[in-house]
PDB file of C-alpha atoms in Angstrom:
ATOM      1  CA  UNK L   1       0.000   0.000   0.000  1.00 55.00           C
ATOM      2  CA  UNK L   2       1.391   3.480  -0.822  1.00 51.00           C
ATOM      3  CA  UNK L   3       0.476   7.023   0.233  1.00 49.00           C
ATOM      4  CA  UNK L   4       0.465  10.340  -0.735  1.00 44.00           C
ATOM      5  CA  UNK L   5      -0.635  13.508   1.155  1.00 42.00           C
ATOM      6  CA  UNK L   6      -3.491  15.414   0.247  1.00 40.00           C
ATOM      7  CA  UNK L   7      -4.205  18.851   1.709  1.00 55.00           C
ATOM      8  CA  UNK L   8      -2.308  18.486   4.970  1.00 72.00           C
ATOM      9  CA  UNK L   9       0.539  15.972   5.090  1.00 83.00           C
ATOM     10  CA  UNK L  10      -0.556  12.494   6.662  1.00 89.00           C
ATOM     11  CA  UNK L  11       0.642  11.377  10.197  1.00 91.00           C
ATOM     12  CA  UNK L  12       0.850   7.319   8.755  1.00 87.00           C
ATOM     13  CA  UNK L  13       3.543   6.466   6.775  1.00 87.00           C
ATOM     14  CA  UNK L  14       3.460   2.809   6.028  1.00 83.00           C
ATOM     15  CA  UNK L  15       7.204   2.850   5.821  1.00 80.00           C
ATOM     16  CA  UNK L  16       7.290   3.622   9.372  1.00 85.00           C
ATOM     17  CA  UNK L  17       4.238   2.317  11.467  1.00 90.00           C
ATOM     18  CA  UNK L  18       3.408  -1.180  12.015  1.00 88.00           C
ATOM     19  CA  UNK L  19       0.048  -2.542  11.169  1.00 96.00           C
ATOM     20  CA  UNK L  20      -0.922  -5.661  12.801  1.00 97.00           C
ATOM     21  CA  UNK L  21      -4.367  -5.343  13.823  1.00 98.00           C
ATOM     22  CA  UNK L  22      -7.160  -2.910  13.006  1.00 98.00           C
ATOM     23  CA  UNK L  23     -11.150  -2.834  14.260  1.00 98.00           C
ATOM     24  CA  UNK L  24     -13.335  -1.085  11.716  1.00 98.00           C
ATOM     25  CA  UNK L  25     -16.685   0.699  13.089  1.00 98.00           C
ATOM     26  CA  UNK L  26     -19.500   0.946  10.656  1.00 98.00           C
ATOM     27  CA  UNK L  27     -23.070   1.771  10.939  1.00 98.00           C
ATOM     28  CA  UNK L  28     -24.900  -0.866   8.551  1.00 97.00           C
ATOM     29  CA  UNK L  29     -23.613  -3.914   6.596  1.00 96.00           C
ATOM     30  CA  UNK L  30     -22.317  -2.730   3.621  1.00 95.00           C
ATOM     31  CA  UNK L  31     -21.003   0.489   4.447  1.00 96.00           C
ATOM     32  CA  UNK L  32     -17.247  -0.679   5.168  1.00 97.00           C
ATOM     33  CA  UNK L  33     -17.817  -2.051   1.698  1.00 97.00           C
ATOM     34  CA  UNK L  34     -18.080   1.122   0.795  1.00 96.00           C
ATOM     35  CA  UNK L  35     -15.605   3.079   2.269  1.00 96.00           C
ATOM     36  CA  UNK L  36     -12.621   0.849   3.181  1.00 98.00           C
ATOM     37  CA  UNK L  37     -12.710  -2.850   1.099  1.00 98.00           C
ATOM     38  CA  UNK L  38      -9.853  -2.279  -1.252  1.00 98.00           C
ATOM     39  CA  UNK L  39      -7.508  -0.998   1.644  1.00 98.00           C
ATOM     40  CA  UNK L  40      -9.188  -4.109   4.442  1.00 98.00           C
ATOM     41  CA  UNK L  41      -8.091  -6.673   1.463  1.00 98.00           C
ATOM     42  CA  UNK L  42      -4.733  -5.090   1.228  1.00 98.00           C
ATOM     43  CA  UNK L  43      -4.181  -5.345   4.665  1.00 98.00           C
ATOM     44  CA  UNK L  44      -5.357  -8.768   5.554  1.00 98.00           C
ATOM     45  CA  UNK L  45      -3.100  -9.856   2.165  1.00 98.00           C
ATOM     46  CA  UNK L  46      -0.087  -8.465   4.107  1.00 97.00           C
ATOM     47  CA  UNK L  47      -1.303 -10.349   6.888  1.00 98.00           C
ATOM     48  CA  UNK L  48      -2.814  -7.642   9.141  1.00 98.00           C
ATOM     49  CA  UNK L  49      -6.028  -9.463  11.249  1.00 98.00           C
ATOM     50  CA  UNK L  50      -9.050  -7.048  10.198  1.00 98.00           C
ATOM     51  CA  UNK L  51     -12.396  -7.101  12.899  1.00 98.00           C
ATOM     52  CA  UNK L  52     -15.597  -5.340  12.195  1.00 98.00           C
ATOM     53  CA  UNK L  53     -18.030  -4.046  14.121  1.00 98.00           C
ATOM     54  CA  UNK L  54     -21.705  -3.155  12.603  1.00 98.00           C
ATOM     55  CA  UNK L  55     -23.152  -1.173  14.897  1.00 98.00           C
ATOM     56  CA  UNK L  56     -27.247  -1.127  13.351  1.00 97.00           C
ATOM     57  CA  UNK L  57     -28.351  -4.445  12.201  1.00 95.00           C
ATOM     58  CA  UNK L  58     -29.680  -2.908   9.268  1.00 93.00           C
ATOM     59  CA  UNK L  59     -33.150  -3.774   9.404  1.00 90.00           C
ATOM     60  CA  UNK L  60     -34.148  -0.094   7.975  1.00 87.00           C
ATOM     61  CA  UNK L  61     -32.427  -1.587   4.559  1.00 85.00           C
ATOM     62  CA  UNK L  62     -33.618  -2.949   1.417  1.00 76.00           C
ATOM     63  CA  UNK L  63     -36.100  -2.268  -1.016  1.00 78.00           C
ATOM     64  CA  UNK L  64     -38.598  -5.199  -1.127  1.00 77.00           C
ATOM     65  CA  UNK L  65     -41.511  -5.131   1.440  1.00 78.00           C
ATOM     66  CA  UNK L  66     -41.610  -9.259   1.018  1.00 75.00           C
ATOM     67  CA  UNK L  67     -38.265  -9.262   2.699  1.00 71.00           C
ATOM     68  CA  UNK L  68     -38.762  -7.102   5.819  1.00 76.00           C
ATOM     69  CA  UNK L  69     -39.196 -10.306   8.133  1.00 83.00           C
ATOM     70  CA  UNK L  70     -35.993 -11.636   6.908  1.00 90.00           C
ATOM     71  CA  UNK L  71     -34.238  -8.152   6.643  1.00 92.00           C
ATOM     72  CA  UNK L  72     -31.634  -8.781   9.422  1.00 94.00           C
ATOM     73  CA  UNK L  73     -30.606 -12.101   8.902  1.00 94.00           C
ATOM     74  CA  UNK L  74     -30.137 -11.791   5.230  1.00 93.00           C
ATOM     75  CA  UNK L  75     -28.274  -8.533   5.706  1.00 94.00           C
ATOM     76  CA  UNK L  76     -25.713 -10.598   8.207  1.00 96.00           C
ATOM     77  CA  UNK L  77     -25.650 -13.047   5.533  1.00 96.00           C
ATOM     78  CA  UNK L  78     -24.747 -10.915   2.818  1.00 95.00           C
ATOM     79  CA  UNK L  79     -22.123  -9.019   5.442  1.00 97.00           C
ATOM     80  CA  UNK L  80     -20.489 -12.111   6.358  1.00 98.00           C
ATOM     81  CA  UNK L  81     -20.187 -13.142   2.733  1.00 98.00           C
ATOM     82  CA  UNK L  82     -18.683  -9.736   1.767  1.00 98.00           C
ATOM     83  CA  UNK L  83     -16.298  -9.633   4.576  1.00 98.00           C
ATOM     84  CA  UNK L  84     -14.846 -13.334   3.722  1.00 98.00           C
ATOM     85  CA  UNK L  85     -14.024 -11.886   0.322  1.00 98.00           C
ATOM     86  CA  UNK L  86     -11.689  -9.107   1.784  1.00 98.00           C
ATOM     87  CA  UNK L  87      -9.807 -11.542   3.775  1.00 98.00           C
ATOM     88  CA  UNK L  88     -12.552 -11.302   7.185  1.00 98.00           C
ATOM     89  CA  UNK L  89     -13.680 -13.210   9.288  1.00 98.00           C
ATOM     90  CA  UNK L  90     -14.550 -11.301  12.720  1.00 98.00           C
ATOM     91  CA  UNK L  91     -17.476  -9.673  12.745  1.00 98.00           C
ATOM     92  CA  UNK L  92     -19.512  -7.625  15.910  1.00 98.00           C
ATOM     93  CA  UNK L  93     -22.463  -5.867  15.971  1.00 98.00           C
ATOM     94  CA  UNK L  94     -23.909  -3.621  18.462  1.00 98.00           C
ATOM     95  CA  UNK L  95     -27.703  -4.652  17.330  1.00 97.00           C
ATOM     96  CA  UNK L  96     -28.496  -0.652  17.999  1.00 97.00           C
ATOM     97  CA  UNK L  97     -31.814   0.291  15.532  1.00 96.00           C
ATOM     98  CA  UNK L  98     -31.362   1.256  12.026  1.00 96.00           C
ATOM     99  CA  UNK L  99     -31.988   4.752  11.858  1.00 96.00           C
ATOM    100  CA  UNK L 100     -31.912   5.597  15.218  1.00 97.00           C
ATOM    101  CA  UNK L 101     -28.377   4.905  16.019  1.00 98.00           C
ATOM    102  CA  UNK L 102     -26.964   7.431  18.714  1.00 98.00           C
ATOM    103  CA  UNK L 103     -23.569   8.193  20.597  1.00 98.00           C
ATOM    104  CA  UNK L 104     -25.158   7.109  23.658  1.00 98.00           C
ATOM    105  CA  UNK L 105     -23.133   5.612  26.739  1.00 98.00           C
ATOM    106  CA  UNK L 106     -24.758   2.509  25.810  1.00 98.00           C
ATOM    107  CA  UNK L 107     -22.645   2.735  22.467  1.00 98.00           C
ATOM    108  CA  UNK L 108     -20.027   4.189  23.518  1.00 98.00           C
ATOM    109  CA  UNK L 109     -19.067   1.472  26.385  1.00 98.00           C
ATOM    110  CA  UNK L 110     -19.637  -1.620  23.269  1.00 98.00           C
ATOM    111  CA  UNK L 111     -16.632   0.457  21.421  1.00 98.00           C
ATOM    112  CA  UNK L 112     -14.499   0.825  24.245  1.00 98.00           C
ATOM    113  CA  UNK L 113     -14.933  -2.790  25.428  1.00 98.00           C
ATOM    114  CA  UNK L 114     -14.477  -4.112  22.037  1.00 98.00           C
ATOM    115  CA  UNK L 115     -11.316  -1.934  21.369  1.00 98.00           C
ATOM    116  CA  UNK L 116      -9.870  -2.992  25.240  1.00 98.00           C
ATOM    117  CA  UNK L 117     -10.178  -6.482  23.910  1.00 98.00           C
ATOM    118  CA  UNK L 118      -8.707  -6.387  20.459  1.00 98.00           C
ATOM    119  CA  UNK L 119      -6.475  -3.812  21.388  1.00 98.00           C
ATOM    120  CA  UNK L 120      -5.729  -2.134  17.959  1.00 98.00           C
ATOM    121  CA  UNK L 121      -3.436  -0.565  15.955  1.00 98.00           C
ATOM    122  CA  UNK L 122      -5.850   1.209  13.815  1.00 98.00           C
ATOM    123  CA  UNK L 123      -9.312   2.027  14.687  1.00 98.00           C
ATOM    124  CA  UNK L 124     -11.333   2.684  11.275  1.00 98.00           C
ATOM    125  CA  UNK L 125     -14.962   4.721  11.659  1.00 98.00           C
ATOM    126  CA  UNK L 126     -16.726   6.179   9.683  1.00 98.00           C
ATOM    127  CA  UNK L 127     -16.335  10.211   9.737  1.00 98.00           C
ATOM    128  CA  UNK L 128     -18.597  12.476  12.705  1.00 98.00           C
ATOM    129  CA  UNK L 129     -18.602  15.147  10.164  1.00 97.00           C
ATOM    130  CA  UNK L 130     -21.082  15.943   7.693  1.00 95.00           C
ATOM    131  CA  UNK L 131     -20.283  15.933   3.776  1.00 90.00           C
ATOM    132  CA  UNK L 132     -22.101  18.546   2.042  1.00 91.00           C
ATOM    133  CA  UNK L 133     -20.753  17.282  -0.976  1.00 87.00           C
ATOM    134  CA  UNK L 134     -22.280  13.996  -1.055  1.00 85.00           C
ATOM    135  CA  UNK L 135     -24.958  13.822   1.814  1.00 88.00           C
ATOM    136  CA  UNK L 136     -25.526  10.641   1.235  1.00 84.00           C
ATOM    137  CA  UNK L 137     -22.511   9.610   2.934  1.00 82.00           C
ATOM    138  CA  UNK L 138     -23.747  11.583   5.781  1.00 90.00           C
ATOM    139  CA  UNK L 139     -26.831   9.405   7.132  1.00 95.00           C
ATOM    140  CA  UNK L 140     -27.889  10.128  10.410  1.00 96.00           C
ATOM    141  CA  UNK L 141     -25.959   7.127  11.662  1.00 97.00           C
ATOM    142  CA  UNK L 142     -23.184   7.481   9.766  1.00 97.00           C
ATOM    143  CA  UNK L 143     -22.339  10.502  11.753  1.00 98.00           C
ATOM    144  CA  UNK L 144     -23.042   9.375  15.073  1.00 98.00           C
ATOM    145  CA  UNK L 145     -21.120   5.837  14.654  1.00 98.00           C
ATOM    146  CA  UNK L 146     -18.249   8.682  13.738  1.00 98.00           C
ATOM    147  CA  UNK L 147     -18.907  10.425  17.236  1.00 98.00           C
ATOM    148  CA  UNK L 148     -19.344   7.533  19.193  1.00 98.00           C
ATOM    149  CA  UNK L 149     -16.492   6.254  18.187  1.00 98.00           C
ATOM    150  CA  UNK L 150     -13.968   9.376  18.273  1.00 98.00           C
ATOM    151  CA  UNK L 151     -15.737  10.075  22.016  1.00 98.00           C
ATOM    152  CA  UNK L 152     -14.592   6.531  22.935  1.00 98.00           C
ATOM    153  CA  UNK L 153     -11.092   6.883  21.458  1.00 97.00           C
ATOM    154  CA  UNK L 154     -10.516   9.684  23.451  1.00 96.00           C
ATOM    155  CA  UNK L 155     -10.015   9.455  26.922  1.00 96.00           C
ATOM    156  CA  UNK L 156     -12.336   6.682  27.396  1.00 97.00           C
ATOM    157  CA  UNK L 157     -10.237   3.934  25.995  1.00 98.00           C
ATOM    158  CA  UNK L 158      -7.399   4.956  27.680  1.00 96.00           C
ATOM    159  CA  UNK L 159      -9.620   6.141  30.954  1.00 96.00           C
ATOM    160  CA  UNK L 160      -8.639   3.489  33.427  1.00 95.00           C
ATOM    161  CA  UNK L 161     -11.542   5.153  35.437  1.00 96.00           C
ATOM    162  CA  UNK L 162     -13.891   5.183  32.623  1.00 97.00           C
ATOM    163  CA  UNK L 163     -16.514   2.652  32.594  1.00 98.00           C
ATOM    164  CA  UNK L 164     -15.506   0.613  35.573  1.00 97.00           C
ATOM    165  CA  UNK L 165     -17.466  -2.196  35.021  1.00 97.00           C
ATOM    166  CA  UNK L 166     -15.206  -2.618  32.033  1.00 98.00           C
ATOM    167  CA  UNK L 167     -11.867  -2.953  34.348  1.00 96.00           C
ATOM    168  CA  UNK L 168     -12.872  -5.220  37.121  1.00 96.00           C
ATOM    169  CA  UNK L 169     -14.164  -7.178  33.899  1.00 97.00           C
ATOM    170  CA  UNK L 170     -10.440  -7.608  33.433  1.00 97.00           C
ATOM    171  CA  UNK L 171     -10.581  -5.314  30.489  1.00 98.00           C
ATOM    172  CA  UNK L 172      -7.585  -2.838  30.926  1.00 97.00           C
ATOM    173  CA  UNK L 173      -7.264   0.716  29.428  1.00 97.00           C
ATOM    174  CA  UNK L 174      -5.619   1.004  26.291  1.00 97.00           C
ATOM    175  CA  UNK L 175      -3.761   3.918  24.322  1.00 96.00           C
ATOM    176  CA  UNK L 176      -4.386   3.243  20.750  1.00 97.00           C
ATOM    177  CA  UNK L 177      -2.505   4.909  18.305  1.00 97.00           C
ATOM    178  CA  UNK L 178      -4.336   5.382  15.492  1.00 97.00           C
ATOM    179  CA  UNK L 179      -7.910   6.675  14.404  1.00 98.00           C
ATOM    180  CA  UNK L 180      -8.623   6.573  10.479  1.00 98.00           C
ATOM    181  CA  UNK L 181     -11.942   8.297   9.154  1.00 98.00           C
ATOM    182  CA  UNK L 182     -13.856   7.282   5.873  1.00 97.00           C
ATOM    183  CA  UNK L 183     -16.683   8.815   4.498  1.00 95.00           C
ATOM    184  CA  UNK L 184     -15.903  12.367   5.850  1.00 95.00           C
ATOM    185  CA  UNK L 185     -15.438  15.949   3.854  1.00 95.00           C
ATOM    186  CA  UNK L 186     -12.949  15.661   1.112  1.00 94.00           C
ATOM    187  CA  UNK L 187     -11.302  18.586   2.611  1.00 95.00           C
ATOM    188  CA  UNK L 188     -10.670  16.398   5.757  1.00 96.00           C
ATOM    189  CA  UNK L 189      -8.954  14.041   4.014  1.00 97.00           C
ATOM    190  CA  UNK L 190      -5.184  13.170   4.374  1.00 97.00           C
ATOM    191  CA  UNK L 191      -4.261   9.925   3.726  1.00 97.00           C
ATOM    192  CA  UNK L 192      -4.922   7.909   0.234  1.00 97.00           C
ATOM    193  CA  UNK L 193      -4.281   4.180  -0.024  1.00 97.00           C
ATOM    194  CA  UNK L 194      -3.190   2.477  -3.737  1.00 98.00           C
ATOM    195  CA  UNK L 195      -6.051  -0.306  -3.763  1.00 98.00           C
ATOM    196  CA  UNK L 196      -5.424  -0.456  -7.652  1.00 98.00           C
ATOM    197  CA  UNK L 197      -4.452  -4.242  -6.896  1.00 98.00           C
ATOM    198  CA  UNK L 198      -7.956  -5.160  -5.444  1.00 98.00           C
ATOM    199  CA  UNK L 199     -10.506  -3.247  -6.813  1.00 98.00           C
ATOM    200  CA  UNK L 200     -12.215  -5.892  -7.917  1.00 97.00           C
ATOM    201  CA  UNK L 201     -12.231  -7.923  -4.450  1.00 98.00           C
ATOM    202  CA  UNK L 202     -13.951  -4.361  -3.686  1.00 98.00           C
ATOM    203  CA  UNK L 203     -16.303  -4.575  -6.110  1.00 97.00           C
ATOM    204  CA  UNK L 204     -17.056  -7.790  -5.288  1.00 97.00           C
ATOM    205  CA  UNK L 205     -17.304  -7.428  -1.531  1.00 97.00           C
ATOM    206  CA  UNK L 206     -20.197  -4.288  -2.475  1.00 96.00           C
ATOM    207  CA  UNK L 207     -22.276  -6.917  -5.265  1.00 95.00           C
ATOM    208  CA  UNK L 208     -22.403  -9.280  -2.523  1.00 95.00           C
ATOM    209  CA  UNK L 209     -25.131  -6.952  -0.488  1.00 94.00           C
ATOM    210  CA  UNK L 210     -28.035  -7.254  -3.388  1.00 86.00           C
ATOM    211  CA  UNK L 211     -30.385  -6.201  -1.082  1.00 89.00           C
ATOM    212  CA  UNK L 212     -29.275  -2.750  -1.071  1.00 87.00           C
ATOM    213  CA  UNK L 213     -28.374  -2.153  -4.819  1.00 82.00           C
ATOM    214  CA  UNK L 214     -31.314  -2.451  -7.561  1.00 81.00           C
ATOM    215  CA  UNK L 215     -28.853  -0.440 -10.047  1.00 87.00           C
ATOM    216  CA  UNK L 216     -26.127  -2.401  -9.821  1.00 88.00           C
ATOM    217  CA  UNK L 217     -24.205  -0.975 -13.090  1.00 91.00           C
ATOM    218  CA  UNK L 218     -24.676   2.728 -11.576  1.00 91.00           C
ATOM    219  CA  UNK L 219     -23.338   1.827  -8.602  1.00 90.00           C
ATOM    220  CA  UNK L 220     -20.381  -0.064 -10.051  1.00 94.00           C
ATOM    221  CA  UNK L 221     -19.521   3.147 -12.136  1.00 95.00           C
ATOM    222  CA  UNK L 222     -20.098   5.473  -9.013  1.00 94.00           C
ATOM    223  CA  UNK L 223     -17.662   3.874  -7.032  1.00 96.00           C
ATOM    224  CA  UNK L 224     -14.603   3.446  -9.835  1.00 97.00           C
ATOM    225  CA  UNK L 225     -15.324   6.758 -10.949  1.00 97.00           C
ATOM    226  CA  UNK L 226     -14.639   7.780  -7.115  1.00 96.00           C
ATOM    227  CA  UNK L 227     -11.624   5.646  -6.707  1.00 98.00           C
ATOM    228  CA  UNK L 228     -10.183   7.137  -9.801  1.00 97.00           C
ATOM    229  CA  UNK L 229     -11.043  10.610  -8.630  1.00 97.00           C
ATOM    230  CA  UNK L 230      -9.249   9.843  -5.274  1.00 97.00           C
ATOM    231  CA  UNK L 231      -5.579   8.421  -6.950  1.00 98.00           C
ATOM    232  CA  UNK L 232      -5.719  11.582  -9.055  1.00 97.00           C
ATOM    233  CA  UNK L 233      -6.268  13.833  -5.833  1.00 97.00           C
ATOM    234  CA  UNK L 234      -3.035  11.748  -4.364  1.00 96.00           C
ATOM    235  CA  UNK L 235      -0.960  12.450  -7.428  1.00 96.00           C
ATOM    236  CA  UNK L 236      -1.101   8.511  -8.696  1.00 97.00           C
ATOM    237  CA  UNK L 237      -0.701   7.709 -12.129  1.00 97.00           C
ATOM    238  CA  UNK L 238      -3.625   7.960 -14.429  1.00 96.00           C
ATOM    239  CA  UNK L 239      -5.637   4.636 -14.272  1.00 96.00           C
ATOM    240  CA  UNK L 240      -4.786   3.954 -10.482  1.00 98.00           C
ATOM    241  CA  UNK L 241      -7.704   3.538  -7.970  1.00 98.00           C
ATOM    242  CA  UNK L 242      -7.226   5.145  -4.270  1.00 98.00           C
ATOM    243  CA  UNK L 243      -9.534   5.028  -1.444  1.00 98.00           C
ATOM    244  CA  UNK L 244      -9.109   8.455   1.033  1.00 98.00           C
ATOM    245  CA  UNK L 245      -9.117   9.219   4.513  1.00 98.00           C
ATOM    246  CA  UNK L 246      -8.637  11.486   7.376  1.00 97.00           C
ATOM    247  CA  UNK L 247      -6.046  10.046   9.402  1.00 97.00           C
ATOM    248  CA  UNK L 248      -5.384  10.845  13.464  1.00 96.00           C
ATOM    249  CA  UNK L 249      -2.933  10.428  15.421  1.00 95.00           C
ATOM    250  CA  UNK L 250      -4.360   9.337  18.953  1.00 96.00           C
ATOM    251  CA  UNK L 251      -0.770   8.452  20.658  1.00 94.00           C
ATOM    252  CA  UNK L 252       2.822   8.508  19.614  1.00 82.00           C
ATOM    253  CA  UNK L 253       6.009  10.583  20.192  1.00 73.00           C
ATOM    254  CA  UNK L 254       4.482  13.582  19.737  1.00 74.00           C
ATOM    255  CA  UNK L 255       1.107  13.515  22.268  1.00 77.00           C
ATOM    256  CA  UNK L 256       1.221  14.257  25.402  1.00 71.00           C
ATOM    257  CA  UNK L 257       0.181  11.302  28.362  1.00 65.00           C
ATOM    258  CA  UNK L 258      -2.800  11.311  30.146  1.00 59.00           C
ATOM    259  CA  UNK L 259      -6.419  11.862  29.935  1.00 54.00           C
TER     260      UNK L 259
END
């Protein structure tokens, strides 16, 4: 994976900071499809164990009334089957309602117990700013799996005091060093990943979720036009594909200790 800078220079360089786990935070099955595939198959190729955790269970999805009994379990399904083509196998949800997801400190203590016991490298969420761009990458619960998530990050994670049920649980604080945001305002973004290699594993990951996708060909073209978009924005050679984000450092030589 290679990276360029975009408006501000990135804090990552994979030259320099060791992946070896990463927990991904998404809202409904099919959005880390979405937003992160191409750079979750890279990873897992190099041998980097990927988790997700869906926080909704998606049963606001689809487009067939015949289906709504089935919704969630055939969402899972098609997550699941998605996920195994990017190289993962791990997969939590939060079973908060679709459409009513919020950064509650019911949600917030199921992301900082999750990232206490996987204890990450890289925590990927979805962004807690809106997109004015492209709203649609700005649902309601898009936004607030973005908050959630950031609030638990920091100081709760690394809050020995925070959540004490969590502790005497045996689940210790944590500092993690990395938050990466997808899905945010392009003028956030700081960090693009060369995915050119497995575009189609993304592609592939996205057709798997039919329930969500009755024009299949528009979407395909939607989301290589955007991954060509982003590798021109990072200064990749013409016909490369890229996938963008905002990239945080939460702990490392230059942040100060404590919470």
């Amino acid at each position: 994976m290679t990276a360029s800078p975009a408006r501000e220079q990135s804090p990552f360089s994979p030259d320099l900071h060791r992946v070896g786990r990463v927990l991904c935070f998404a809202a409904h099955p099919d959005d880390i499809d979405f937003g992160a595939a191409g750079t979750i198959a890279a990873w897992t190729a190099a041998g980097v164990q990927v988790s997700y955790c869906i926080m909704t269970d998606g049963d606001a999805g689809g487009f067939d009334p015949a289906h709504r009994a089935d919704i969630i379990a055939l969402r899972d399904a098609e997550q699941r089957r998605a996920a195994e083509v990017v190289g993962v196998t791990d997969i939590h949800y939060l079973h908060q309602r679709d459409g009513y997801l919020e950064p509650s400190h019911e949600v917030m203590k199921g992301v900082v117990k999750l990232i206490r016991e996987i204890r990450p490298d890289v925590v990927l969420s979805m962004h807690p700013e809106r997109n004015w761009k492209r709203i649609q990458k700005s649902h309601p619960d898009h936004l607030a799996v973005g908050e959630a998530v950031t609030r638990a990050v920091y100081p709760a994670v690394e809050n020995p005091f925070a959540y004490p049920e969590l502790a005497e649980a045996g689940l210790a604080s944590y500092k993690l060093p990395w938050l990466w945001l997808y899905a945010g305002p392009e003028e956030r973004e700081n960090h693009f990943v060369d995915v050119t290699e497995h575009v189609e594993s993304k592609l592939q990951a996205i057709h798997v979720h039919v329930s969500q996708h009755p024009d299949v060909e528009a979407m395909e073209a939607t989301v290589r036009r955007g991954m060509h978009t982003n590798a021109a924005r990072a200064g990749l050679a013409e016909g490369r594909s890229a996938e963008a984000f905002h990239v945080v450092a939460v702990n490392g030589p230059g942040t100060i200790a404590g919470f």
